[in-house]
mmCIF file of N, CA and C in Angstrom:
data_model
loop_
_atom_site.group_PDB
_atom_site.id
_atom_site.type_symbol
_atom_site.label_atom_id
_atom_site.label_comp_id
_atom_site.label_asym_id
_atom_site.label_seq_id
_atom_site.Cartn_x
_atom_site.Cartn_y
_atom_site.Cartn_z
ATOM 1 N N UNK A 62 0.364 -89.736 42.885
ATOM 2 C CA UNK A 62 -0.020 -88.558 42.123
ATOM 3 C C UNK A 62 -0.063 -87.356 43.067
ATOM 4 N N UNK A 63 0.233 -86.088 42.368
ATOM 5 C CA UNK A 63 0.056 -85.076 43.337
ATOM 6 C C UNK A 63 -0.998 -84.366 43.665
ATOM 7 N N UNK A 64 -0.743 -83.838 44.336
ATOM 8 C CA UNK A 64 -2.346 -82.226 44.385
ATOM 9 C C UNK A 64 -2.263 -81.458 43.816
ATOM 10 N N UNK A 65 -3.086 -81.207 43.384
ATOM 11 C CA UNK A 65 -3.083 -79.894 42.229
ATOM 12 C C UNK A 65 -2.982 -78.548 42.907
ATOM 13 N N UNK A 66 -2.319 -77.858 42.893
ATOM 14 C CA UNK A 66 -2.187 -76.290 43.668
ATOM 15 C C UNK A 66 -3.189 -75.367 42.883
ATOM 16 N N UNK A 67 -4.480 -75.292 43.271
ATOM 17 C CA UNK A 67 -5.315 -74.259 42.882
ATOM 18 C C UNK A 67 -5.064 -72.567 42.617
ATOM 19 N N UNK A 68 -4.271 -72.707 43.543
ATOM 20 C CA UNK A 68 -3.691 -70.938 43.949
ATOM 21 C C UNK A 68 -2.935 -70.566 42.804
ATOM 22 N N UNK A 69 -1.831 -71.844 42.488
ATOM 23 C CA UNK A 69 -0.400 -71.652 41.809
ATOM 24 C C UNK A 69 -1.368 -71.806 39.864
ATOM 25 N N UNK A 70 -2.336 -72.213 40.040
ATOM 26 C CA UNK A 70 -3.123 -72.365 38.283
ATOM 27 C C UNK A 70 -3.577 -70.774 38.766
ATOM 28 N N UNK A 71 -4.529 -70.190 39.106
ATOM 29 C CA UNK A 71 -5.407 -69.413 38.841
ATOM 30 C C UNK A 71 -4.124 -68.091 38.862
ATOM 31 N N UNK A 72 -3.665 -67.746 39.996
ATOM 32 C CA UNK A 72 -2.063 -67.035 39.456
ATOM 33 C C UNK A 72 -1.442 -66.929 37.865
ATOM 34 N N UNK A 73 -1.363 -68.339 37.674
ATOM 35 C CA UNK A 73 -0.545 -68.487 36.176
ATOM 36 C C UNK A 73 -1.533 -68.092 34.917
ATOM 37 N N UNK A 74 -3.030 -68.461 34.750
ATOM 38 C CA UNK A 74 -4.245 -68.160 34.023
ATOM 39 C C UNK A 74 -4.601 -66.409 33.910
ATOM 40 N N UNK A 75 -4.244 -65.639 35.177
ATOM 41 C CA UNK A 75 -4.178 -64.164 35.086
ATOM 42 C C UNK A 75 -3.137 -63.612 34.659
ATOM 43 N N UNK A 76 -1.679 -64.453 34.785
ATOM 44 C CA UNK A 76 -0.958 -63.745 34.403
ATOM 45 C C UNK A 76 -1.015 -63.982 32.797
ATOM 46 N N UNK A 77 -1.368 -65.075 32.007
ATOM 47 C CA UNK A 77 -1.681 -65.584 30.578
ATOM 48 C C UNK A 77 -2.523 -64.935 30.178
ATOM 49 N N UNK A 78 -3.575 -64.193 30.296
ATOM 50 C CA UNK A 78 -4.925 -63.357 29.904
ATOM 51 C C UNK A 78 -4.047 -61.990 29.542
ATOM 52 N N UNK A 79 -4.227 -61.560 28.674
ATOM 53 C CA UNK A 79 -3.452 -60.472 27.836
ATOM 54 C C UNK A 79 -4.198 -59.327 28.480
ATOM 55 N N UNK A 80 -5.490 -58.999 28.851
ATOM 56 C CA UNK A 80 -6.038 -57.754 29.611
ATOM 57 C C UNK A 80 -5.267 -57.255 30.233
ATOM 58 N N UNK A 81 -5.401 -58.678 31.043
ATOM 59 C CA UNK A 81 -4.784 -58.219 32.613
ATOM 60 C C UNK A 81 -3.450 -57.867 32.467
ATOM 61 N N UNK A 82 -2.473 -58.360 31.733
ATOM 62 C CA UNK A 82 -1.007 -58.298 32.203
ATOM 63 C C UNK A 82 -0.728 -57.150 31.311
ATOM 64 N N UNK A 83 -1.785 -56.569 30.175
ATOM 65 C CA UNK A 83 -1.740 -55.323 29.608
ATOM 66 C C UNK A 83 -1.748 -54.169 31.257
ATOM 67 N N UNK A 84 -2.278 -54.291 32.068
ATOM 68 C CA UNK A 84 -2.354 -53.668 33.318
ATOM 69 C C UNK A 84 -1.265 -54.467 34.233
ATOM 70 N N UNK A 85 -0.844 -55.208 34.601
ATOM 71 C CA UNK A 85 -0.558 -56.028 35.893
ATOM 72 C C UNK A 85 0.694 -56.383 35.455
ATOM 73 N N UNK A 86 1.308 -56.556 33.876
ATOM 74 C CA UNK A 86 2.105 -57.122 33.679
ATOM 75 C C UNK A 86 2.413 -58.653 34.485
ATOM 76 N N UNK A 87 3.584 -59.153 34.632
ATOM 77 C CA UNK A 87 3.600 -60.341 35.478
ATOM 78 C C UNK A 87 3.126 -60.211 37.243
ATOM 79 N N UNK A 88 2.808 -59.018 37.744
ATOM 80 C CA UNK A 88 2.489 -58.636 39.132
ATOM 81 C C UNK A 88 1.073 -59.381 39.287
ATOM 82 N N UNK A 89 1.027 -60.812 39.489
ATOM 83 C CA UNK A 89 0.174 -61.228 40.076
ATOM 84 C C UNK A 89 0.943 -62.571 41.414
ATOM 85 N N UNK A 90 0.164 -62.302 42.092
ATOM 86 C CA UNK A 90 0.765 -63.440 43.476
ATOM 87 C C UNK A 90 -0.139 -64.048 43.871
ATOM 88 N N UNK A 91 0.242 -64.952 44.350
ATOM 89 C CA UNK A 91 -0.836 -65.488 45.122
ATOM 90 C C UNK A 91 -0.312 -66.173 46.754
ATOM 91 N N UNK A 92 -1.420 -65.777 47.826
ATOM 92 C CA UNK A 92 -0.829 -65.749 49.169
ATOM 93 C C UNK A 92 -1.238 -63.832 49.296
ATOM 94 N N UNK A 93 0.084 -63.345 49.089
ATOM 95 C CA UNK A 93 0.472 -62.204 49.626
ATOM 96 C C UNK A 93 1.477 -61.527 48.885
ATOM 97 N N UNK A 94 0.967 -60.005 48.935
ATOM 98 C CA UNK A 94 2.186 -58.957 48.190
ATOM 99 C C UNK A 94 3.722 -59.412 48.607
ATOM 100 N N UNK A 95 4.634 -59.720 47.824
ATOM 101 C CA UNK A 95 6.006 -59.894 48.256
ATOM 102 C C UNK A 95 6.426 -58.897 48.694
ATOM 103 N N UNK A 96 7.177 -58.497 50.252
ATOM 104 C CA UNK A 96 7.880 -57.737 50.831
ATOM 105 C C UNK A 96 8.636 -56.518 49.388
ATOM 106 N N UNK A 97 9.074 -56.910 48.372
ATOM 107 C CA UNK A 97 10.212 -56.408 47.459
ATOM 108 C C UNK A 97 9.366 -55.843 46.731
ATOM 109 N N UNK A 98 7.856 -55.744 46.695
ATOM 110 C CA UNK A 98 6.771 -55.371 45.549
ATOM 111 C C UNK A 98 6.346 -54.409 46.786
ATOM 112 N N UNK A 99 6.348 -54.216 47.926
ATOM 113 C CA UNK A 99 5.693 -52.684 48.432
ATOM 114 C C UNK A 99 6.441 -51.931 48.451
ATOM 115 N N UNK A 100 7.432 -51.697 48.223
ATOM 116 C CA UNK A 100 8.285 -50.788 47.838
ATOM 117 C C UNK A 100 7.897 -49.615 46.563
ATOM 118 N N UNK A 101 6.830 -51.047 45.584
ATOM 119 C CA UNK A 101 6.645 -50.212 44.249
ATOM 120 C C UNK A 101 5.219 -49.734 44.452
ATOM 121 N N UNK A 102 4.685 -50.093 45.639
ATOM 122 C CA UNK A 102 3.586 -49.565 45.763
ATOM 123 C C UNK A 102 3.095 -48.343 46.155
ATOM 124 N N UNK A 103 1.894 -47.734 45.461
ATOM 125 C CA UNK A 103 0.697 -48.586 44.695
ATOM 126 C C UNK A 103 1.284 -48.677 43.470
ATOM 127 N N UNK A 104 1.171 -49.496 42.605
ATOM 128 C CA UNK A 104 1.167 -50.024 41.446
ATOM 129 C C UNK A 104 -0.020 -51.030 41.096
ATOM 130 N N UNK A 105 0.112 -51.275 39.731
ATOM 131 C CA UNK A 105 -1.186 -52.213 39.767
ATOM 132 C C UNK A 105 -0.719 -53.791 39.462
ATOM 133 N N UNK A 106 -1.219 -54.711 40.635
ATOM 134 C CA UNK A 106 -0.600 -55.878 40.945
ATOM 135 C C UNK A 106 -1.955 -56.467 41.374
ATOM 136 N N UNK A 107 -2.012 -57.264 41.355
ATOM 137 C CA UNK A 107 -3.148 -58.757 41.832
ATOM 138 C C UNK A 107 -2.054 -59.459 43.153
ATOM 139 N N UNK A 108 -3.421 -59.665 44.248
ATOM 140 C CA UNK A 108 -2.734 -60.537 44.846
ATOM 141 C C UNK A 108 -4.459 -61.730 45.132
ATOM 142 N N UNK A 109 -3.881 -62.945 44.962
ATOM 143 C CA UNK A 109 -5.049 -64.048 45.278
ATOM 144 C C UNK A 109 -4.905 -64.968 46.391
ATOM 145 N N UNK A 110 -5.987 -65.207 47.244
ATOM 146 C CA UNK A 110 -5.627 -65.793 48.421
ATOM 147 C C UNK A 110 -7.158 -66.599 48.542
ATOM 148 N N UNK A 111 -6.617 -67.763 49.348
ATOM 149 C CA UNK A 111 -7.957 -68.193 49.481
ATOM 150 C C UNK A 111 -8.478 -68.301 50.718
ATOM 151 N N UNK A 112 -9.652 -68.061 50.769
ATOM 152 C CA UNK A 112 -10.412 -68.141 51.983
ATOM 153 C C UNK A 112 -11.071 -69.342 52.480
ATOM 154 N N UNK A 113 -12.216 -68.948 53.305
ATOM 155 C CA UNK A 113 -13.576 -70.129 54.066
ATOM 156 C C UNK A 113 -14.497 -69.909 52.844
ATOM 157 N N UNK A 114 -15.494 -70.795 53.231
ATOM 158 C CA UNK A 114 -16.458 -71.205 52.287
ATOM 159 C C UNK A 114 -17.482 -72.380 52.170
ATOM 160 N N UNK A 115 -18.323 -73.115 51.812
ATOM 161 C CA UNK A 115 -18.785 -74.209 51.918
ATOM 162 C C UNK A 115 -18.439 -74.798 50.463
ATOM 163 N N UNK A 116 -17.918 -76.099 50.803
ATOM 164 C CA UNK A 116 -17.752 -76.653 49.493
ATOM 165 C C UNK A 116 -18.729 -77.923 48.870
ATOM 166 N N UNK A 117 -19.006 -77.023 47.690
ATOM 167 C CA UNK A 117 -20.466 -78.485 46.980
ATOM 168 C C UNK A 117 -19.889 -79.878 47.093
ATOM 169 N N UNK A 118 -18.425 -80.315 47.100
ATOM 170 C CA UNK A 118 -18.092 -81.449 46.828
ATOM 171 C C UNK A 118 -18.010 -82.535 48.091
ATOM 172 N N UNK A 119 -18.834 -81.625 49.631
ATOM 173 C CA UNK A 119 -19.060 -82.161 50.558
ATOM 174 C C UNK A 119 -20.138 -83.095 50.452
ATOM 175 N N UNK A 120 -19.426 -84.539 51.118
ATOM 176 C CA UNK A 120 -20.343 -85.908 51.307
ATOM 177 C C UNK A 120 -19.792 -86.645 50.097
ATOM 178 N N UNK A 121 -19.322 -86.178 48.986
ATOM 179 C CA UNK A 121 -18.649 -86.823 47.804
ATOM 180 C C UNK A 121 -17.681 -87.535 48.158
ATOM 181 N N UNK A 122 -17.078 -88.527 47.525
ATOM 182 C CA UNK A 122 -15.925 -89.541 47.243
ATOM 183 C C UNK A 122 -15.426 -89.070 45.687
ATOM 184 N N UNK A 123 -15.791 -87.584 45.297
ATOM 185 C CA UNK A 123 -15.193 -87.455 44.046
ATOM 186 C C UNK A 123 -13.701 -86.982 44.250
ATOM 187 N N UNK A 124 -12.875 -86.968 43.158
ATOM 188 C CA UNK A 124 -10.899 -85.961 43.465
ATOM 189 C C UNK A 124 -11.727 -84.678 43.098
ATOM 190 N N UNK A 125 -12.455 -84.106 43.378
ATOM 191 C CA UNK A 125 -12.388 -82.790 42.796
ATOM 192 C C UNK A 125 -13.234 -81.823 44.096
ATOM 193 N N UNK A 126 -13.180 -80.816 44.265
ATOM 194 C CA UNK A 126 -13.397 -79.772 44.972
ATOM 195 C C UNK A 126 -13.976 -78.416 44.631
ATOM 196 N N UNK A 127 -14.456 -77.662 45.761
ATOM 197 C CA UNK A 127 -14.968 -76.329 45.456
ATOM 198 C C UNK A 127 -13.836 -75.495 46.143
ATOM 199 N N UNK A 128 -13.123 -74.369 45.858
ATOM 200 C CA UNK A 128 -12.365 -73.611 46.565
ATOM 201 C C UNK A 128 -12.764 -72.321 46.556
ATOM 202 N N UNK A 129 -12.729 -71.472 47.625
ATOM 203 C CA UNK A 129 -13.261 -69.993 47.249
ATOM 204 C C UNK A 129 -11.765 -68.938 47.332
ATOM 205 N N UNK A 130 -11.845 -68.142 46.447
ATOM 206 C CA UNK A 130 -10.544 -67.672 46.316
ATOM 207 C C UNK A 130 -10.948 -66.229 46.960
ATOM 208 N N UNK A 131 -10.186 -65.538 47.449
ATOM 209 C CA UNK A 131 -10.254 -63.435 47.071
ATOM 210 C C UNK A 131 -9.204 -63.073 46.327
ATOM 211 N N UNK A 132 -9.908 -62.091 45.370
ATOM 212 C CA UNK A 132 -8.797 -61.397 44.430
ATOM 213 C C UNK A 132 -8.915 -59.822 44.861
ATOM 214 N N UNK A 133 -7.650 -59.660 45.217
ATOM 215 C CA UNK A 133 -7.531 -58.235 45.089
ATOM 216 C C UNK A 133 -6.553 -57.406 44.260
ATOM 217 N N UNK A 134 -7.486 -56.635 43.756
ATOM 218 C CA UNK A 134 -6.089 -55.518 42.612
ATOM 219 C C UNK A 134 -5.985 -54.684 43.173
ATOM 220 N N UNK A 135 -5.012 -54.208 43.035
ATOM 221 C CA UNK A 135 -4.316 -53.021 43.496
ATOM 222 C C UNK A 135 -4.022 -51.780 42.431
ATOM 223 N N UNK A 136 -4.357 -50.710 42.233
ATOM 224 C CA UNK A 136 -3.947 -49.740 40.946
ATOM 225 C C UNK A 136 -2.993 -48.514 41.699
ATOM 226 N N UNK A 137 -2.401 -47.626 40.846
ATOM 227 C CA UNK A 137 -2.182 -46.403 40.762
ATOM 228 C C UNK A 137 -2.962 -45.391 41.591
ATOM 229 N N UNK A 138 -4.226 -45.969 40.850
ATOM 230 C CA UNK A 138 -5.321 -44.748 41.422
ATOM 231 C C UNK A 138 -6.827 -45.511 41.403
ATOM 232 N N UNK A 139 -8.035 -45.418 42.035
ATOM 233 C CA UNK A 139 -8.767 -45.849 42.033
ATOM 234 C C UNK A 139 -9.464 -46.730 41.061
ATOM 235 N N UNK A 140 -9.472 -46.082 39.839
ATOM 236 C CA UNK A 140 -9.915 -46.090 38.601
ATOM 237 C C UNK A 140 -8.919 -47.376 38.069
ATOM 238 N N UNK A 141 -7.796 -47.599 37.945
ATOM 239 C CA UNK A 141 -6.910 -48.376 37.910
ATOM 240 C C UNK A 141 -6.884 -49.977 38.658
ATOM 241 N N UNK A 142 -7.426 -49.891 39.790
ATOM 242 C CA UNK A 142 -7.841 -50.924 40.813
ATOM 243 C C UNK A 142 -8.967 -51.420 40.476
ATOM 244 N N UNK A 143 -10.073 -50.891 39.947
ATOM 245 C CA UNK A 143 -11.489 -51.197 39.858
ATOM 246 C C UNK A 143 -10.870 -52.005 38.272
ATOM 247 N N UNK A 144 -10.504 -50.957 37.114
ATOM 248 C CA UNK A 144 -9.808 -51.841 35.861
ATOM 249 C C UNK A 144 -9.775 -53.065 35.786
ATOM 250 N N UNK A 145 -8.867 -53.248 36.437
ATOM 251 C CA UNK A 145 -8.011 -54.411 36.822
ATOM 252 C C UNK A 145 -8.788 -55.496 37.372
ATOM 253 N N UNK A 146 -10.057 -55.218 38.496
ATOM 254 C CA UNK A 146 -10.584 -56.328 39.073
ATOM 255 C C UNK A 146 -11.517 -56.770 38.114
ATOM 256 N N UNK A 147 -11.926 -56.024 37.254
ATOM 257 C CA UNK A 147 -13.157 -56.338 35.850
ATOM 258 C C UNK A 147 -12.534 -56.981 34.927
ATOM 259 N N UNK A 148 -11.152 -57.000 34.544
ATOM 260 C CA UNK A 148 -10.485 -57.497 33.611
ATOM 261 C C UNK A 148 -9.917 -58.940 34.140
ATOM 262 N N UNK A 149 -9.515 -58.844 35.310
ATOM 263 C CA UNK A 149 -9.493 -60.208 36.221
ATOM 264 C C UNK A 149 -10.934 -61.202 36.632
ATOM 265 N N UNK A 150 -11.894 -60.441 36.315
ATOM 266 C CA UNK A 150 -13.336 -61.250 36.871
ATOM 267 C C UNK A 150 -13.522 -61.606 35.362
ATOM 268 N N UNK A 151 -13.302 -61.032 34.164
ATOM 269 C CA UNK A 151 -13.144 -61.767 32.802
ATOM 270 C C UNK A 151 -13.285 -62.602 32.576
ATOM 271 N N UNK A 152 -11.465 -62.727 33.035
ATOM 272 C CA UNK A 152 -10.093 -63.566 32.453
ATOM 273 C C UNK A 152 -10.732 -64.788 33.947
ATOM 274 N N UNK A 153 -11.440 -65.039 34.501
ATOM 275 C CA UNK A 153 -11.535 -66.055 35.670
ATOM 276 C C UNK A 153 -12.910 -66.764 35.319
ATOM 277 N N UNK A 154 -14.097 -65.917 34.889
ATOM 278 C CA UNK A 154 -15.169 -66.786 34.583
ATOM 279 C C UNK A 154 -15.506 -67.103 33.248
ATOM 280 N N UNK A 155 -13.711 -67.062 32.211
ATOM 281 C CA UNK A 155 -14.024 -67.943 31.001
ATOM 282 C C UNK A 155 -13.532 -68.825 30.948
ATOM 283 N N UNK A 156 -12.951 -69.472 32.109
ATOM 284 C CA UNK A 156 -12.214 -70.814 32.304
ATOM 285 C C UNK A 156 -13.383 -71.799 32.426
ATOM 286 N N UNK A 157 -13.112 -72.856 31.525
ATOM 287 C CA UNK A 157 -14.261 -73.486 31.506
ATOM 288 C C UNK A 157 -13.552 -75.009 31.142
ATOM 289 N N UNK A 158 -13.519 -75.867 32.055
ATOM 290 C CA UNK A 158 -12.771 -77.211 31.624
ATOM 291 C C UNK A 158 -11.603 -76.957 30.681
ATOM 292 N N UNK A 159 -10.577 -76.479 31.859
ATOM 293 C CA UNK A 159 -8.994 -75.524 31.285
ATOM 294 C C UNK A 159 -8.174 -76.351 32.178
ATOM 295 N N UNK A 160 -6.689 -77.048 31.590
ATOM 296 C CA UNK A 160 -5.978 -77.383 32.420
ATOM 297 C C UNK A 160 -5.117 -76.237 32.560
ATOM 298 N N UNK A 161 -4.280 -76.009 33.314
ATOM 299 C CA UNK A 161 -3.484 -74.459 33.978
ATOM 300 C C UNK A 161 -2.595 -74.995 35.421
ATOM 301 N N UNK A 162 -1.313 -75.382 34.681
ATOM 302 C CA UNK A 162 0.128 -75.834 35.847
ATOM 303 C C UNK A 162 -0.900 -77.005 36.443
ATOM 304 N N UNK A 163 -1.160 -77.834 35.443
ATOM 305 C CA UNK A 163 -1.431 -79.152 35.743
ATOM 306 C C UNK A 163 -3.357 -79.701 36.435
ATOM 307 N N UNK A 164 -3.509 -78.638 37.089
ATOM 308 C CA UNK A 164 -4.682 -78.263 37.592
ATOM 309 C C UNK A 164 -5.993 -78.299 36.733
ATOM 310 N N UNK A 165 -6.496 -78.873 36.621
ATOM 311 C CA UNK A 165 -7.716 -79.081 35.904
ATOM 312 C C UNK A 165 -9.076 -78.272 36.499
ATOM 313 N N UNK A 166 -9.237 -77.228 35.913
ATOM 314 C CA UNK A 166 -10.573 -76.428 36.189
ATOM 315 C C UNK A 166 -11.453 -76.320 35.528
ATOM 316 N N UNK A 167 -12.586 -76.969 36.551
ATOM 317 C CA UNK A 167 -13.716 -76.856 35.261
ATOM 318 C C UNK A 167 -14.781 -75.464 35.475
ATOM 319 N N UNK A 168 -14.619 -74.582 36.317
ATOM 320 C CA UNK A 168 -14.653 -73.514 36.301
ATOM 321 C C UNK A 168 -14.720 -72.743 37.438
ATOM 322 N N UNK A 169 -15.179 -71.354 37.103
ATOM 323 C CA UNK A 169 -14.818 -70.562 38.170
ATOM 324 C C UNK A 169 -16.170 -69.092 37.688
ATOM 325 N N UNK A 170 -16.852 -68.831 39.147
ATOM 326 C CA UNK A 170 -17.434 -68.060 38.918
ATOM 327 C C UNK A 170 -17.480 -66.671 40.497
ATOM 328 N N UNK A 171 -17.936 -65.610 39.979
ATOM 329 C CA UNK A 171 -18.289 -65.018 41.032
ATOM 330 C C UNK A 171 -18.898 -65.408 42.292
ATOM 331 N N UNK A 172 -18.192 -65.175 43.602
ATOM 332 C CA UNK A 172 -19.376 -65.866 44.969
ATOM 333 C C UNK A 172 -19.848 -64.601 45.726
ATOM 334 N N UNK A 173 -20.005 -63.672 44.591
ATOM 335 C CA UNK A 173 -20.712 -62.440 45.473
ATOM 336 C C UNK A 173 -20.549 -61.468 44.641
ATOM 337 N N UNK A 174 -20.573 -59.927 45.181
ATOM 338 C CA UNK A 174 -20.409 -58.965 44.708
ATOM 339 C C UNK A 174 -18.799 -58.595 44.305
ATOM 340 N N UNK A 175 -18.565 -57.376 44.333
ATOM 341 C CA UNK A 175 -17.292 -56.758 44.766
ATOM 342 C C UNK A 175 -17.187 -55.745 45.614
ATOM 343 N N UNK A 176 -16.147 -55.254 45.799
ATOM 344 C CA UNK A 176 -16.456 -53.707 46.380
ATOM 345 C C UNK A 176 -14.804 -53.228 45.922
ATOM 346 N N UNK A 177 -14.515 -51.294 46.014
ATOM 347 C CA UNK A 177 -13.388 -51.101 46.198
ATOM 348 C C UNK A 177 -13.178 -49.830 47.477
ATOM 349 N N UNK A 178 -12.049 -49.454 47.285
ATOM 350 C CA UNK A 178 -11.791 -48.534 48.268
ATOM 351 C C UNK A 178 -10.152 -48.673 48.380
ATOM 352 N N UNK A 179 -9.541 -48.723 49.286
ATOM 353 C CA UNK A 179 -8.279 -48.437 49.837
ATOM 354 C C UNK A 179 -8.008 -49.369 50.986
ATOM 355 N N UNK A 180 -6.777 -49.418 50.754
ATOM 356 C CA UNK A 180 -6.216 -50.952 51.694
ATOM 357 C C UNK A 180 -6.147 -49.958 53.049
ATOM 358 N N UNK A 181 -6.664 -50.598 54.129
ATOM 359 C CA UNK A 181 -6.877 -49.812 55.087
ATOM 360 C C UNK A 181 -5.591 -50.167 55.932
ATOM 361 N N UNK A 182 -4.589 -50.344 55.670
ATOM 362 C CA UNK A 182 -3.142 -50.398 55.847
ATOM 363 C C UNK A 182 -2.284 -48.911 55.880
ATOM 364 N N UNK A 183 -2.171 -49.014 54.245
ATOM 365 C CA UNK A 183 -1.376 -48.139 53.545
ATOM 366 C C UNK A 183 -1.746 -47.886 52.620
ATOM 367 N N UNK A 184 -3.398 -47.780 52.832
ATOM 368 C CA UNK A 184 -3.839 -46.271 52.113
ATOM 369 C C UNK A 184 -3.765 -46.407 50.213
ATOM 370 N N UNK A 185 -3.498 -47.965 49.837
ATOM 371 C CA UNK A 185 -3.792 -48.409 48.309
ATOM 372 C C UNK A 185 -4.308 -48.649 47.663
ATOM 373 N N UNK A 186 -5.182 -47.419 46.917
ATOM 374 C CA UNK A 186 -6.279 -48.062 46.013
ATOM 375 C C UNK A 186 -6.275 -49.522 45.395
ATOM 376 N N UNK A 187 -7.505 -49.922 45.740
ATOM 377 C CA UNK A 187 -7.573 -51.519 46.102
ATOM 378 C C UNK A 187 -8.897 -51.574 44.872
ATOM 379 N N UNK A 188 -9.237 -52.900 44.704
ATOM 380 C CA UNK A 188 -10.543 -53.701 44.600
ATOM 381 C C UNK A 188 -10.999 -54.674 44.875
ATOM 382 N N UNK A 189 -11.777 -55.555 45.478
ATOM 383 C CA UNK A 189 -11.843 -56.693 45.549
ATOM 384 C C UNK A 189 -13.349 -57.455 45.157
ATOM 385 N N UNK A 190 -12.796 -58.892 44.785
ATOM 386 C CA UNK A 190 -14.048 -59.780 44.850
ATOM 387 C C UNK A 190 -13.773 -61.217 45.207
ATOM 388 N N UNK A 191 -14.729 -61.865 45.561
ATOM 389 C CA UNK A 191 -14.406 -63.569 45.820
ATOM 390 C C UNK A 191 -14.849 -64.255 44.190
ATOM 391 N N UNK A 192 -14.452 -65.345 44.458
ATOM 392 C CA UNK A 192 -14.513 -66.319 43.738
ATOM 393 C C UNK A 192 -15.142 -67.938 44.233
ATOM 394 N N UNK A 193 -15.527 -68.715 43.622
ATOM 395 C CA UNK A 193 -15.389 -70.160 43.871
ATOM 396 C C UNK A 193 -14.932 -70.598 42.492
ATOM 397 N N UNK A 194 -14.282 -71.636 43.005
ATOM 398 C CA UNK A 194 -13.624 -72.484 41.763
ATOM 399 C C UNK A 194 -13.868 -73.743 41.970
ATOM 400 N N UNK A 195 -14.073 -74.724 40.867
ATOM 401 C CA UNK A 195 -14.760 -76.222 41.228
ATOM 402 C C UNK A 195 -13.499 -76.769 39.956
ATOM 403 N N UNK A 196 -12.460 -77.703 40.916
ATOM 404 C CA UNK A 196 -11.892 -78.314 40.293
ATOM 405 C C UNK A 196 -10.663 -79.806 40.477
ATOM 406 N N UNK A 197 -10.030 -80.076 39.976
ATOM 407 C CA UNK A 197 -9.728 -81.784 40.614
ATOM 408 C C UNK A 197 -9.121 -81.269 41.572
ATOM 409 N N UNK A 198 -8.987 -82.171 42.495
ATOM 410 C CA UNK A 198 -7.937 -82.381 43.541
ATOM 411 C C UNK A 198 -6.563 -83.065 43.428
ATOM 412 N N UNK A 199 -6.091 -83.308 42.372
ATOM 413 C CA UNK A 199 -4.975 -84.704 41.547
ATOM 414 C C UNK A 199 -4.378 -83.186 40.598
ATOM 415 N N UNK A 200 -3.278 -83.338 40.522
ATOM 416 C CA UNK A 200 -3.118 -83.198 39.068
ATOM 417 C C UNK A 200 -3.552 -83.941 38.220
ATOM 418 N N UNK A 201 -3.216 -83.215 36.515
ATOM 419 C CA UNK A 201 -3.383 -84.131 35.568
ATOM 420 C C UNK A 201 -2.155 -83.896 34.394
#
């Protein structure tokens, strides 16, 4: 059996949430902005990556896991970025025992605040927040 790609469900679940892709259209990634998408930037795009974290499912013998994700949106303009991360923090903590590209999640909630500002790169109105997600380790 395989592993379930956490990254490659929660990607596919934002881009399925009608809010978001009312803003984001299909521009969500996960990892990292594709080289061929800063070109269009700023635009408003999601990118999800996962980070460190402590996971509850430590000392367990269960298939399932805690993962902590970061989401960042990206807008037009400030106002646009912040949008986008509220409509993405939604569309993420109504997943509630959801399968999504095989991945079985039994949910996903905020692991903190947010904040926004500008990608201290190139200057792109940004937003961000973390996540944890608790879900199998197997497909199903």
């Amino acid at each position: 059996m395989a592993e379930a790609d956490i990254i490659t469900a929660i990607v596919s679940a934002l881009k399925a949430d009608g809010n978001v892709a009312g803003l984001a259209a299909d521009r969500v990634y996960g990892g990292e902005l594709p080289n061929a998408e800063t070109a269009h930037m700023p635009r408003n795009c999601i990118v999800v990556k996962p980070s460190g974290g402590v996971s509850i499912a430590t000392g367990s013998f269960s298939d399932h896991d805690t993962q902590r994700l970061d989401l960042f949106s990206y807008g037009t303009t400030p106002f646009e970025a912040e949008a986008l991360r509220r409509l993405s923090r939604r569309a993420l903590v109504n997943i509630r025992r959801r399968v999504v590209e095989r991945c079985l999640i039994h949910w996903v909630e905020p692991a903190g605040g947010f904040t926004a500002g500008r990608d201290p790169d190139a200057a792109w109105p940004t937003a961000f927040q973390s996540f944890q997600v608790f879900h199998a380790l197997q497909e199903v």
